[in-house]
Tab-separated table of C-alpha atoms in Angstrom:
chain	number	residue	atom	x	y	z
F	102	MET	CA	-67.237	14.199	-73.718
F	103	ALA	CA	-66.034	12.386	-76.731
F	104	ASN	CA	-65.585	8.801	-77.842
F	105	PHE	CA	-64.088	8.153	-81.255
F	106	SER	CA	-61.301	6.691	-83.330
F	107	ALA	CA	-59.273	8.921	-85.591
F	108	ASP	CA	-56.902	8.359	-88.519
F	109	PHE	CA	-54.442	10.979	-89.744
F	110	LEU	CA	-53.010	11.361	-93.243
F	111	THR	CA	-50.359	14.052	-93.453
F	112	ASN	CA	-48.374	15.232	-96.483
F	113	TYR	CA	-44.967	16.693	-95.655
F	114	ASN	CA	-41.715	17.657	-97.397
F	115	THR	CA	-38.438	15.741	-97.459
F	116	GLN	CA	-35.164	16.429	-99.332
F	117	SER	CA	-36.306	13.948	-102.009
F	118	GLY	CA	-39.834	15.398	-102.394
F	119	SER	CA	-43.209	15.176	-100.690
F	120	LYS	CA	-44.139	12.157	-98.671
F	121	ASN	CA	-47.301	10.883	-96.949
F	122	SER	CA	-47.463	9.672	-93.347
F	123	THR	CA	-50.432	7.814	-91.902
F	124	PHE	CA	-50.975	7.233	-88.147
F	125	LYS	CA	-53.823	6.713	-85.691
F	126	LEU	CA	-54.982	8.447	-82.537
F	127	PRO	CA	-53.435	6.037	-80.019
F	128	PRO	CA	-55.429	4.554	-77.077
F	129	ASN	CA	-53.227	6.457	-74.551
F	130	ALA	CA	-54.163	9.859	-75.952
F	131	GLU	CA	-55.453	12.061	-73.180
F	132	ALA	CA	-57.385	15.285	-72.662
F	133	LEU	CA	-55.169	18.111	-71.402
F	134	ASN	CA	-55.922	20.138	-68.329
F	135	SER	CA	-56.108	23.185	-70.595
F	136	SER	CA	-59.367	21.696	-71.941
F	137	SER	CA	-62.381	23.653	-70.651
F	138	CYS	CA	-66.087	23.520	-70.263
F	139	GLY	CA	-66.168	27.256	-70.973
F	140	LYS	CA	-67.751	30.092	-69.028
F	141	GLU	CA	-71.117	31.572	-69.857
F	142	ASN	CA	-70.822	34.777	-71.951
F	143	ALA	CA	-67.002	34.611	-71.615
F	144	SER	CA	-65.608	31.512	-73.314
F	145	ASN	CA	-66.761	28.392	-75.168
F	146	PRO	CA	-65.887	24.762	-74.382
F	147	SER	CA	-62.717	23.291	-75.888
F	148	LEU	CA	-61.404	19.780	-75.905
F	149	ILE	CA	-57.644	19.467	-76.384
F	150	ILE	CA	-56.336	15.936	-76.953
F	151	ALA	CA	-52.537	15.282	-76.787
F	152	PHE	CA	-50.664	12.264	-78.022
F	153	GLY	CA	-47.233	11.207	-79.153
F	154	ASN	CA	-44.322	13.581	-79.406
F	155	GLY	CA	-46.033	16.965	-79.241
F	156	HIS	CA	-49.190	16.370	-81.344
F	157	THR	CA	-52.526	17.910	-80.282
F	158	LEU	CA	-56.035	17.829	-81.705
F	159	THR	CA	-58.317	20.591	-80.518
F	160	LEU	CA	-62.093	20.904	-80.888
F	161	ASN	CA	-63.589	24.353	-80.095
F	162	PHE	CA	-67.345	24.374	-79.649
F	163	THR	CA	-70.063	27.055	-79.968
F	164	ARG	CA	-73.798	27.065	-79.620
F	165	ASN	CA	-77.056	28.991	-80.273
F	166	SER	CA	-80.465	28.474	-78.708
F	167	THR	CA	-81.112	25.113	-80.356
F	168	ARG	CA	-77.847	23.562	-81.599
F	169	TYR	CA	-74.157	23.275	-80.814
F	170	SER	CA	-71.314	22.584	-83.194
F	171	VAL	CA	-67.525	22.421	-83.546
F	172	GLN	CA	-66.660	25.995	-84.414
F	173	MET	CA	-63.048	25.175	-85.279
F	174	MET	CA	-60.881	22.044	-85.372
F	175	ARG	CA	-57.110	22.515	-85.070
F	176	PHE	CA	-54.428	19.893	-85.514
F	177	VAL	CA	-50.820	20.687	-84.411
F	178	TYR	CA	-48.269	18.084	-85.538
F	179	ASN	CA	-44.614	18.008	-84.731
F	180	LEU	CA	-42.309	17.393	-87.697
F	181	SER	CA	-39.520	16.738	-85.286
F	182	ASP	CA	-41.137	13.343	-84.453
F	183	THR	CA	-38.863	11.208	-86.621
F	184	GLN	CA	-40.939	8.028	-86.060
F	185	ILE	CA	-44.006	9.595	-87.782
F	186	PHE	CA	-42.166	12.070	-90.085
F	187	PRO	CA	-38.851	10.487	-91.109
F	188	ASN	CA	-36.464	12.647	-93.031
F	189	ALA	CA	-38.594	15.771	-92.830
F	190	SER	CA	-36.922	18.792	-94.407
F	191	SER	CA	-38.200	21.110	-91.716
F	192	GLN	CA	-38.585	20.685	-87.960
F	193	GLY	CA	-40.951	21.842	-85.249
F	194	PRO	CA	-44.697	22.173	-84.965
F	195	LYS	CA	-47.106	22.847	-87.925
F	196	THR	CA	-50.740	23.845	-87.573
F	197	ALA	CA	-53.738	22.959	-89.765
F	198	GLU	CA	-57.274	24.223	-89.174
F	199	SER	CA	-60.792	23.589	-90.583
F	200	VAL	CA	-64.457	24.072	-89.764
F	201	PRO	CA	-65.832	20.521	-89.667
F	202	ASP	CA	-69.411	19.442	-90.179
F	203	ILE	CA	-70.009	18.300	-86.602
F	204	THR	CA	-73.227	19.598	-85.176
F	205	ALA	CA	-76.086	18.447	-83.059
F	206	ASP	CA	-79.225	19.557	-81.176
F	207	ILE	CA	-78.794	20.855	-77.635
F	208	ASN	CA	-79.057	18.046	-75.036
F	209	LYS	CA	-78.419	15.384	-77.748
F	210	LYS	CA	-75.194	13.601	-78.563
F	211	TYR	CA	-73.612	13.810	-82.023
F	212	ARG	CA	-73.470	10.325	-83.486
F	213	CYS	CA	-71.628	9.251	-86.661
F	214	VAL	CA	-70.979	5.591	-87.331
F	215	SER	CA	-69.663	6.303	-90.827
F	216	SER	CA	-66.164	7.734	-91.413
F	217	ASN	CA	-66.144	11.515	-91.508
F	218	GLN	CA	-63.177	13.050	-93.386
F	219	ILE	CA	-62.068	16.544	-92.499
F	220	HIS	CA	-59.576	18.099	-94.916
F	221	MET	CA	-57.122	20.701	-93.657
F	222	ASN	CA	-54.753	21.633	-96.448
F	223	ASN	CA	-52.151	18.847	-96.425
F	224	VAL	CA	-53.797	16.948	-93.550
F	225	THR	CA	-56.864	14.752	-93.584
F	226	VAL	CA	-58.366	13.665	-90.262
F	227	THR	CA	-60.861	10.874	-90.401
F	228	PHE	CA	-63.234	10.364	-87.450
F	229	ILE	CA	-64.717	6.873	-87.186
F	230	ASP	CA	-67.541	5.644	-84.957
F	231	ALA	CA	-67.795	9.033	-83.208
F	232	THR	CA	-69.919	10.053	-80.262
F	233	ILE	CA	-69.404	13.682	-79.168
F	234	GLN	CA	-71.384	15.934	-76.911
F	235	ALA	CA	-70.811	19.443	-75.550
F	236	TYR	CA	-72.866	21.459	-73.056
F	237	LEU	CA	-73.925	18.344	-71.143
F	238	SER	CA	-76.534	18.560	-68.463
F	239	ASN	CA	-74.924	15.717	-66.464
F	240	ASP	CA	-71.901	13.395	-66.571
F	241	ASN	CA	-73.293	10.958	-69.166
F	242	PHE	CA	-74.060	11.091	-72.860
F	243	SER	CA	-77.628	11.906	-73.660
F	244	LYS	CA	-79.828	9.002	-74.835
F	245	GLU	CA	-81.117	11.046	-77.745
F	246	GLU	CA	-78.820	11.643	-80.665
F	247	THR	CA	-78.367	13.681	-83.778
F	248	HIS	CA	-76.978	11.657	-86.678
F	249	CYS	CA	-74.336	12.937	-89.041
F	250	ILE	CA	-75.155	13.501	-92.747
F	251	GLN	CA	-72.883	10.587	-93.663
F	252	ASP	CA	-75.252	8.104	-91.920
F	253	GLU	CA	-78.257	9.417	-93.809
F	254	PRO	CA	-79.338	8.152	-97.295
F	255	SER	CA	-78.257	10.400	-100.220
F	256	PRO	CA	-81.125	12.425	-101.826
F	257	THR	CA	-82.196	11.607	-105.353
F	258	MET	CA	-80.988	13.907	-108.118
F	259	SER	CA	-82.965	15.468	-110.993
F	260	PRO	CA	-80.902	16.121	-114.155
F	261	THR	CA	-80.314	19.650	-115.341
F	262	SER	CA	-77.810	21.228	-117.758
F	263	ALA	CA	-74.211	22.236	-117.429
F	264	HIS	CA	-72.017	24.401	-119.628
F	265	PRO	CA	-68.221	24.587	-120.000
F	266	SER	CA	-66.658	28.030	-120.543
F	267	SER	CA	-63.259	29.750	-121.379
F	268	SER	CA	-57.593	4.393	-93.529
F	269	PRO	CA	-57.374	1.463	-91.621
F	270	PRO	CA	-60.930	0.029	-91.096
F	271	HIS	CA	-60.541	-1.224	-87.557
F	272	PRO	CA	-58.797	1.400	-85.311
F	273	SER	CA	-59.234	1.121	-81.568
F	274	PRO	CA	-61.476	3.773	-79.985
F	275	THR	CA	-60.075	6.548	-77.812
F	276	SER	CA	-62.156	8.347	-75.222
F	277	ALA	CA	-61.446	11.943	-74.106
F	278	HIS	CA	-63.016	13.525	-71.077
F	279	PRO	CA	-61.976	17.135	-70.307
F	280	SER	CA	-63.679	17.186	-66.898
F	281	SER	CA	-62.292	15.582	-63.725
F	282	SER	CA	-65.194	13.153	-63.526
F	283	PRO	CA	-64.563	9.467	-64.446
F	284	PRO	CA	-64.877	8.425	-68.102
F	285	HIS	CA	-68.239	7.228	-69.479
F	286	PRO	CA	-67.420	5.659	-72.822
F	287	SER	CA	-70.233	4.864	-75.179
F	288	PRO	CA	-71.073	1.253	-75.939
F	289	PRO	CA	-69.490	-0.456	-78.884
F	290	HIS	CA	-70.977	0.071	-82.325
F	291	PRO	CA	-70.870	-1.662	-85.681
F	292	THR	CA	-67.803	-1.296	-87.869
F	293	PRO	CA	-68.018	1.831	-90.018
F	294	PRO	CA	-69.088	1.168	-93.579
F	295	HIS	CA	-66.586	3.658	-95.082
F	296	PRO	CA	-62.991	2.939	-93.979
F	297	SER	CA	-60.587	5.816	-94.422
F	298	PRO	CA	-58.173	5.777	-97.310
F	299	THR	CA	-54.554	4.813	-96.729
F	300	PRO	CA	-51.960	5.860	-99.278
F	301	PRO	CA	-50.488	2.932	-101.266
F	302	HIS	CA	-46.806	2.323	-101.972
F	303	PRO	CA	-46.560	1.334	-105.663
F	304	SER	CA	-43.908	2.158	-108.199
F	305	PRO	CA	-44.637	5.794	-109.220
F	306	SER	CA	-44.918	6.966	-112.788
F	307	PRO	CA	-43.386	10.179	-114.182
F	308	VAL	CA	-45.453	13.229	-113.106
F	309	PRO	CA	-46.882	15.133	-116.112
F	310	GLU	CA	-47.096	18.915	-116.310
F	311	SER	CA	-49.751	20.779	-114.291
F	312	PRO	CA	-53.172	20.498	-115.817
F	313	SER	CA	-54.949	23.362	-117.563
F	314	VAL	CA	-57.107	25.517	-115.318
F	315	HIS	CA	-60.650	25.720	-116.818
F	316	LYS	CA	-63.909	27.312	-115.809
F	317	TYR	CA	-67.024	25.028	-115.381
F	318	ASN	CA	-70.555	25.973	-114.482
F	319	VAL	CA	-73.714	24.001	-113.734
F	320	SER	CA	-77.200	25.513	-114.204
F	321	GLY	CA	-80.663	24.410	-113.132
F	322	THR	CA	-84.192	25.801	-113.343
F	323	ASN	CA	-83.335	28.585	-110.882
F	324	GLY	CA	-80.093	29.599	-112.626
F	325	THR	CA	-76.456	28.797	-111.967
F	326	CYS	CA	-75.804	26.570	-108.941
F	327	LEU	CA	-72.091	25.956	-109.393
F	328	LEU	CA	-69.073	27.931	-110.595
F	329	ALA	CA	-65.638	26.324	-110.615
F	330	ASN	CA	-62.255	27.364	-111.888
F	331	MET	CA	-59.702	24.510	-111.434
F	332	GLY	CA	-57.138	22.232	-112.976
F	333	LEU	CA	-57.673	18.532	-112.285
F	334	GLN	CA	-55.102	15.736	-112.091
F	335	LEU	CA	-55.891	12.111	-111.200
F	336	ASN	CA	-53.587	9.671	-109.379
F	337	VAL	CA	-54.639	6.104	-110.026
F	338	THR	CA	-52.991	2.983	-108.553
F	339	TYR	CA	-53.642	-0.400	-110.155
F	340	LYS	CA	-52.187	-3.771	-111.024
F	341	LYS	CA	-50.975	-4.294	-114.622
F	342	LYS	CA	-51.469	-7.548	-116.490
F	343	ASP	CA	-48.052	-8.701	-115.295
F	344	ASP	CA	-49.186	-8.187	-111.611
F	345	LYS	CA	-46.880	-5.205	-111.089
F	346	THR	CA	-48.555	-2.356	-109.178
F	347	VAL	CA	-48.100	1.061	-110.660
F	348	THR	CA	-49.404	4.616	-110.129
F	349	ARG	CA	-50.261	6.663	-113.189
F	350	VAL	CA	-51.126	10.350	-113.270
F	351	PHE	CA	-53.726	11.673	-115.657
F	352	ASN	CA	-54.561	15.312	-116.467
F	353	ILE	CA	-58.139	16.248	-117.306
F	354	ASN	CA	-58.051	18.016	-120.644
F	355	PRO	CA	-61.099	20.404	-120.682
F	356	ASN	CA	-60.902	20.674	-124.525
F	357	ASN	CA	-61.749	16.943	-124.758
F	358	THR	CA	-64.244	16.816	-121.917
F	359	LYS	CA	-68.044	16.949	-122.035
F	360	VAL	CA	-69.583	18.738	-119.044
F	361	SER	CA	-72.902	18.099	-117.396
F	362	GLY	CA	-74.471	18.237	-113.936
F	363	SER	CA	-77.482	18.701	-111.758
F	364	CYS	CA	-78.878	20.968	-109.053
F	365	THR	CA	-81.138	20.417	-106.050
F	366	THR	CA	-81.616	22.473	-102.944
F	367	GLN	CA	-79.295	20.157	-100.976
F	368	GLN	CA	-76.875	18.825	-103.577
F	369	VAL	CA	-74.970	20.028	-106.629
F	370	THR	CA	-73.196	17.683	-109.041
F	371	LEU	CA	-70.550	18.388	-111.689
F	372	GLU	CA	-69.984	15.587	-114.134
F	373	LEU	CA	-66.988	15.377	-116.579
F	374	GLN	CA	-66.922	12.815	-119.369
F	375	SER	CA	-63.709	12.676	-121.446
F	376	GLU	CA	-63.120	11.184	-124.923
F	377	THR	CA	-60.867	8.526	-123.273
F	378	SER	CA	-63.854	6.968	-121.385
F	379	THR	CA	-63.061	8.707	-118.162
F	380	PHE	CA	-66.080	9.742	-116.061
F	381	LEU	CA	-65.390	12.023	-113.100
F	382	ALA	CA	-68.099	13.451	-110.821
F	383	PHE	CA	-67.959	15.990	-107.948
F	384	GLN	CA	-70.854	16.329	-105.538
F	385	PHE	CA	-71.287	19.265	-103.248
F	386	GLY	CA	-73.540	19.342	-100.176
F	387	LYS	CA	-74.348	21.974	-97.590
F	388	ASN	CA	-74.929	22.093	-93.832
F	389	ALA	CA	-78.126	24.051	-93.079
F	390	SER	CA	-77.148	24.766	-89.464
F	391	SER	CA	-73.700	26.182	-90.258
F	392	SER	CA	-74.689	27.567	-93.714
F	393	ARG	CA	-71.552	26.143	-95.363
F	394	PHE	CA	-71.072	24.177	-98.580
F	395	PHE	CA	-68.417	21.532	-99.106
F	396	LEU	CA	-67.198	18.903	-101.530
F	397	LYS	CA	-68.837	15.719	-100.186
F	398	GLU	CA	-68.222	13.087	-102.884
F	399	ILE	CA	-65.930	12.247	-105.774
F	400	GLN	CA	-66.670	9.358	-108.221
F	401	LEU	CA	-64.368	8.001	-110.917
F	402	ASN	CA	-65.030	5.481	-113.624
F	403	MET	CA	-62.276	4.963	-116.262
F	404	THR	CA	-60.761	2.387	-118.559
F	405	LEU	CA	-57.117	1.313	-118.168
F	406	PRO	CA	-56.129	-0.800	-121.221
F	407	ASP	CA	-52.974	-2.216	-119.591
F	408	ALA	CA	-54.652	-3.114	-116.286
F	409	LYS	CA	-55.368	-6.605	-115.078
F	410	VAL	CA	-58.940	-5.353	-114.536
F	411	PRO	CA	-59.434	-2.709	-117.229
F	412	THR	CA	-62.424	-0.996	-115.619
F	413	PHE	CA	-61.369	1.120	-112.667
F	414	GLN	CA	-64.009	2.516	-110.312
F	415	ALA	CA	-63.626	4.492	-107.116
F	416	SER	CA	-65.824	6.751	-104.983
F	417	ASN	CA	-66.058	8.310	-101.509
F	418	SER	CA	-69.162	10.072	-100.189
F	419	SER	CA	-67.643	11.065	-96.847
F	420	LEU	CA	-65.422	13.960	-97.940
F	421	ARG	CA	-65.289	17.392	-96.371
F	422	ALA	CA	-63.200	19.561	-98.692
F	423	LEU	CA	-63.341	22.965	-100.344
F	424	GLN	CA	-65.545	24.458	-97.600
F	425	ALA	CA	-66.944	28.011	-97.516
F	426	THR	CA	-70.007	29.906	-96.369
F	427	VAL	CA	-73.005	29.573	-98.736
F	428	GLY	CA	-72.981	32.796	-100.809
F	429	ASN	CA	-69.186	33.043	-100.663
F	430	SER	CA	-66.586	31.333	-102.766
F	431	TYR	CA	-63.621	29.071	-101.813
F	432	LYS	CA	-60.216	29.857	-103.366
F	433	CYS	CA	-56.873	28.247	-103.028
F	434	ASN	CA	-53.809	28.996	-105.244
F	435	ALA	CA	-51.875	26.214	-103.583
F	436	GLU	CA	-52.331	22.683	-104.858
F	437	GLU	CA	-55.035	20.737	-103.035
F	438	HIS	CA	-54.556	16.972	-102.617
F	439	ILE	CA	-57.609	14.887	-101.772
F	440	TRP	CA	-57.455	11.198	-101.058
F	441	VAL	CA	-60.648	9.423	-102.258
F	442	THR	CA	-59.707	5.732	-101.772
F	443	GLU	CA	-56.480	3.733	-101.223
F	444	ALA	CA	-56.019	3.613	-104.967
F	445	PHE	CA	-57.280	7.009	-106.120
F	446	SER	CA	-56.647	10.635	-105.208
F	447	VAL	CA	-57.161	13.984	-106.953
F	448	ASN	CA	-54.841	16.939	-107.249
F	449	ILE	CA	-56.744	20.214	-107.664
F	450	PHE	CA	-54.844	23.236	-108.956
F	451	LYS	CA	-55.687	26.922	-108.433
F	452	VAL	CA	-59.268	26.067	-107.361
F	453	TRP	CA	-61.910	28.800	-107.101
F	454	VAL	CA	-65.393	27.289	-106.505
F	455	GLN	CA	-68.860	28.380	-105.329
F	456	ALA	CA	-71.885	26.093	-104.947
F	457	PHE	CA	-75.582	26.797	-104.434
F	458	GLN	CA	-76.151	30.564	-104.064
F	459	VAL	CA	-74.465	32.090	-107.153
F	460	GLU	CA	-75.599	35.626	-107.887
F	461	GLY	CA	-75.274	36.971	-111.398
F	462	ASP	CA	-72.982	34.120	-112.575
F	463	LYS	CA	-70.115	35.713	-110.580
F	464	PHE	CA	-68.085	34.465	-107.654
F	465	GLY	CA	-68.980	35.900	-104.250
F	466	SER	CA	-66.701	37.042	-101.491
F	467	VAL	CA	-63.511	34.935	-101.283
F	468	GLU	CA	-62.661	32.657	-98.372
F	469	GLU	CA	-59.005	31.745	-98.843
F	470	CYS	CA	-57.609	28.338	-97.801
F	471	GLN	CA	-55.337	28.210	-94.792
F	472	LEU	CA	-52.298	27.369	-96.850
F	473	ASP	CA	-52.588	30.556	-98.893
F	474	GLU	CA	-52.989	32.536	-95.683
F	475	ASN	CA	-49.878	30.893	-94.274
F	476	ASN	CA	-47.911	31.661	-97.445
F	477	MET	CA	-48.845	35.346	-97.088
F	478	LEU	CA	-47.163	35.395	-93.656
F	479	ILE	CA	-43.794	34.486	-95.204
F	480	PRO	CA	-43.178	37.724	-97.168
F	481	ILE	CA	-44.581	39.736	-94.258
F	482	ALA	CA	-42.162	38.115	-91.872
F	483	VAL	CA	-39.223	38.509	-94.310
F	484	GLY	CA	-40.119	42.196	-94.852
F	485	GLY	CA	-40.395	42.780	-91.103
F	486	ALA	CA	-37.012	41.094	-90.549
F	487	LEU	CA	-35.323	43.247	-93.264
F	488	ALA	CA	-36.968	46.439	-91.823
F	489	GLY	CA	-35.662	45.524	-88.379
F	490	LEU	CA	-32.148	44.891	-89.746
F	491	VAL	CA	-32.037	48.216	-91.528
F	492	LEU	CA	-33.163	49.921	-88.290
F	493	ILE	CA	-30.443	48.173	-86.281
F	494	VAL	CA	-27.747	49.181	-88.822
F	495	LEU	CA	-29.006	52.794	-88.836
F	496	ILE	CA	-28.932	52.998	-85.003
F	497	ALA	CA	-25.470	51.451	-84.915
F	498	TYR	CA	-24.243	53.997	-87.479
F	499	LEU	CA	-25.606	56.980	-85.565
F	500	ILE	CA	-24.059	55.660	-82.309
F	501	GLY	CA	-20.723	55.112	-83.964
F	502	ARG	CA	-20.802	58.562	-85.616
F	503	LYS	CA	-21.538	60.199	-82.283
F	504	ARG	CA	-18.654	58.380	-80.544
F	505	SER	CA	-16.240	59.435	-83.332
F	506	HIS	CA	-16.679	63.115	-82.313
F	507	ALA	CA	-16.047	62.440	-78.631
F	508	GLY	CA	-13.192	64.586	-77.148
F	509	TYR	CA	-13.242	67.221	-79.885
F	510	GLN	CA	-14.761	70.725	-79.884
F	511	THR	CA	-16.149	72.571	-82.847
F	512	ILE	CA	-14.054	75.628	-83.987
């Protein structure tokens, strides 16, 4: 059973460049009959929600002796839907996947009033005011609940050293019930404190060159807790003194940036302070039950001399990006685009990051992003098609040669 609102932010390609589309999970979304409660020792529960013109959101669950969680979240969106994706350069369904931080104790419901952003390459899904429970003992949500990490207060940080080296706030809830029993929606709850970001529509500024990729590390009393290779680019939207809204793009220059940070057992922070009075911070958290780390918060504080309000501040502590198993590293050669607020987003280039367990100041086993894995399929498919074409031509040649000797005898 599930009761939640969801916002979608999808980046797609048009003939004139990339474009963002935002839309909500509509009230008439429904659970498909292909949803399942699973079979013991055979299959796990899955909730498949369909809406619009061929869009589906799937939650696959798993459990151990004490907890259950969403093992995989999959969003299939149809670029042929011209109402949501006008002027898309390609057509048909596209798939994005991620392992979200949705977990709860057995016989308890998962409860998250705050917005929970789940990043899947060029798609961001934001759950709002969510109640979810799998492996139910009856047809109602349990009274006891497990709260999400976004609803909990942030832990305090102790400073350590770091070293550089070469959405709409009021969506209507949608309930989904995969079983044939009547719905049991949860009671209304307060408005979430963190509305999901919605992309603005200001006049764009010229896009600068890609930023330099640099290696950062953060160390604490127990050694290195963060390794990061990445290029950083900031997209900031603000009003100028003449009340004109503009978007400017800033590259982070590592040669003019002071690096610091901090380490605790549950949180790692990377702080970047540039000579141009730009302060940028990345906070990584981890989920103990799933043993995965993730980028949970981005903070920005910078000065814009031509802005109506020169001091620009933005932050979001409900992110779920750059995820990998603790002890492994996350790597993505494709550009990652992370919306932080309505007026601020970050482009991350060629990211390779590992938080918490870093052995010998070296990256662990690589977990590649879905976009890189999809890009690998293209040359494989092209190579397979070419091989098939060569085989067809060879067979046609042999058949034609054989027929050309028909009716003749060798002397």
